[in-house]
PDB file of C-alpha atoms in Angstrom:
ATOM      1  CA  MET A   1      18.500   2.355   7.540  1.00 95.00           C
ATOM      2  CA  SER A   2      17.301  -0.612   5.528  1.00 94.00           C
ATOM      3  CA  THR A   3      14.561  -1.176   8.368  1.00 95.00           C
ATOM      4  CA  LEU A   4      13.329   2.446   8.262  1.00 95.00           C
ATOM      5  CA  ALA A   5      13.318   2.314   4.772  1.00 95.00           C
ATOM      6  CA  ALA A   6      11.173  -0.338   4.658  1.00 94.00           C
ATOM      7  CA  LEU A   7       8.511   1.490   7.118  1.00 91.00           C
ATOM      8  CA  GLY A   8       7.681   3.677   4.456  1.00 84.00           C
ATOM      9  CA  ALA A   9       7.801   7.595   4.224  1.00 85.00           C
ATOM     10  CA  ASP A  10       7.084   9.771   7.286  1.00 84.00           C
ATOM     11  CA  ALA A  11       6.733   6.691   9.034  1.00 93.00           C
ATOM     12  CA  GLN A  12       8.073   6.563  13.024  1.00 96.00           C
ATOM     13  CA  VAL A  13       9.152   3.530  14.963  1.00 97.00           C
ATOM     14  CA  SER A  14       9.257   3.551  18.764  1.00 97.00           C
ATOM     15  CA  PHE A  15      13.053   2.859  19.910  1.00 97.00           C
ATOM     16  CA  PRO A  16      12.283   0.001  21.858  1.00 97.00           C
ATOM     17  CA  ARG A  17      10.340  -1.580  18.955  1.00 97.00           C
ATOM     18  CA  LEU A  18      13.484  -0.812  16.546  1.00 97.00           C
ATOM     19  CA  GLN A  19      15.571  -2.263  19.204  1.00 97.00           C
ATOM     20  CA  GLN A  20      13.615  -5.621  19.066  1.00 97.00           C
ATOM     21  CA  LEU A  21      13.549  -5.728  15.401  1.00 96.00           C
ATOM     22  CA  LEU A  22      17.309  -5.171  15.064  1.00 97.00           C
ATOM     23  CA  ASP A  23      17.993  -7.339  18.434  1.00 97.00           C
ATOM     24  CA  MET A  24      20.704  -4.626  19.548  1.00 97.00           C
ATOM     25  CA  THR A  25      21.235  -3.118  22.879  1.00 97.00           C
ATOM     26  CA  ALA A  26      19.912   0.238  23.972  1.00 97.00           C
ATOM     27  CA  GLY A  27      23.464   1.421  24.163  1.00 97.00           C
ATOM     28  CA  ASN A  28      24.436   0.220  20.955  1.00 97.00           C
ATOM     29  CA  LEU A  29      21.514   1.301  19.013  1.00 98.00           C
ATOM     30  CA  SER A  30      21.640   4.936  20.767  1.00 97.00           C
ATOM     31  CA  THR A  31      25.247   5.030  19.250  1.00 97.00           C
ATOM     32  CA  HIS A  32      24.434   4.255  15.709  1.00 97.00           C
ATOM     33  CA  LEU A  33      21.379   6.648  15.969  1.00 98.00           C
ATOM     34  CA  ARG A  34      23.474   9.523  17.172  1.00 98.00           C
ATOM     35  CA  LYS A  35      26.009   8.805  14.307  1.00 98.00           C
ATOM     36  CA  LEU A  36      22.578   8.938  11.919  1.00 98.00           C
ATOM     37  CA  GLU A  37      21.193  11.829  13.424  1.00 97.00           C
ATOM     38  CA  ASP A  38      24.307  13.592  13.046  1.00 98.00           C
ATOM     39  CA  ALA A  39      24.471  12.885   9.433  1.00 97.00           C
ATOM     40  CA  ASP A  40      20.822  14.363   9.327  1.00 98.00           C
ATOM     41  CA  TYR A  41      19.872  10.757   7.964  1.00 98.00           C
ATOM     42  CA  VAL A  42      17.574   9.932  10.753  1.00 97.00           C
ATOM     43  CA  ILE A  43      14.878  12.112  12.998  1.00 97.00           C
ATOM     44  CA  VAL A  44      14.636  11.179  16.621  1.00 97.00           C
ATOM     45  CA  THR A  45      11.632  12.659  18.379  1.00 97.00           C
ATOM     46  CA  LYS A  46      11.561  12.408  22.241  1.00 96.00           C
ATOM     47  CA  THR A  47       8.018  12.677  23.705  1.00 95.00           C
ATOM     48  CA  HIS A  48       5.888  11.360  26.562  1.00 94.00           C
ATOM     49  CA  ASN A  49       3.168   8.927  26.400  1.00 86.00           C
ATOM     50  CA  ASP A  50       1.337  10.433  29.558  1.00 90.00           C
ATOM     51  CA  ARG A  51       4.438  10.310  32.089  1.00 92.00           C
ATOM     52  CA  THR A  52       6.376   7.828  30.338  1.00 94.00           C
ATOM     53  CA  PRO A  53       9.122   8.814  28.010  1.00 94.00           C
ATOM     54  CA  ALA A  54       8.737   7.725  24.414  1.00 96.00           C
ATOM     55  CA  THR A  55      11.388   8.056  21.491  1.00 97.00           C
ATOM     56  CA  TYR A  56      10.478   7.408  17.990  1.00 97.00           C
ATOM     57  CA  VAL A  57      12.750   7.103  15.048  1.00 98.00           C
ATOM     58  CA  GLU A  58      12.099   7.975  11.408  1.00 97.00           C
ATOM     59  CA  LEU A  59      14.241   8.265   8.170  1.00 97.00           C
ATOM     60  CA  SER A  60      14.665  11.759   6.986  1.00 96.00           C
ATOM     61  CA  ALA A  61      14.421  12.962   3.415  1.00 95.00           C
ATOM     62  CA  ALA A  62      18.122  13.136   3.056  1.00 97.00           C
ATOM     63  CA  GLY A  63      18.147   9.517   4.833  1.00 97.00           C
ATOM     64  CA  ARG A  64      15.989   8.245   2.264  1.00 96.00           C
ATOM     65  CA  ARG A  65      17.779   9.501  -0.416  1.00 97.00           C
ATOM     66  CA  ALA A  66      21.291   8.566   0.532  1.00 97.00           C
ATOM     67  CA  PHE A  67      19.995   5.026   1.063  1.00 96.00           C
ATOM     68  CA  GLU A  68      18.287   4.978  -2.068  1.00 96.00           C
ATOM     69  CA  ASP A  69      21.905   6.390  -3.733  1.00 97.00           C
ATOM     70  CA  TYR A  70      23.597   3.345  -1.769  1.00 96.00           C
ATOM     71  CA  MET A  71      21.170   0.404  -3.176  1.00 95.00           C
ATOM     72  CA  THR A  72      21.495   1.882  -6.657  1.00 96.00           C
ATOM     73  CA  ALA A  73      25.276   2.124  -6.140  1.00 96.00           C
ATOM     74  CA  LEU A  74      25.374  -1.439  -4.822  1.00 94.00           C
ATOM     75  CA  ARG A  75      22.871  -2.996  -7.576  1.00 94.00           C
ATOM     76  CA  ALA A  76      25.518  -1.441  -9.942  1.00 95.00           C
ATOM     77  CA  LEU A  77      28.456  -3.212  -8.497  1.00 94.00           C
ATOM     78  CA  LEU A  78      26.651  -6.203  -8.490  1.00 94.00           C
ATOM     79  CA  GLY A  79      25.543  -5.929 -11.892  1.00 91.00           C
ATOM     80  CA  GLU A  80      22.079  -5.998 -11.306  1.00 80.00           C
ATOM     81  CA  GLY A  81      21.122  -2.581 -12.709  1.00 61.00           C
ATOM     82  CA  SER A  82      18.569  -0.118 -11.329  1.00 52.00           C
TER      83      SER A  82
END
């Protein structure tokens, strides 16, 4: 979530690039993304570049809001304020 939030609104990242940034296996990342997609926190778009399948991931508006709420709560817990 933090990696996607750092990209900015409406920004997408390719699955392989996200996998590289997070240093995760494809299977592990897919499992995490499926859970986030089920919660409507991320949008996964499957397409093709010529004949090669391509998958892109972006944070949904609900996901961005949930992440911002989480960060606010975490800052409050740590006594840092907003």
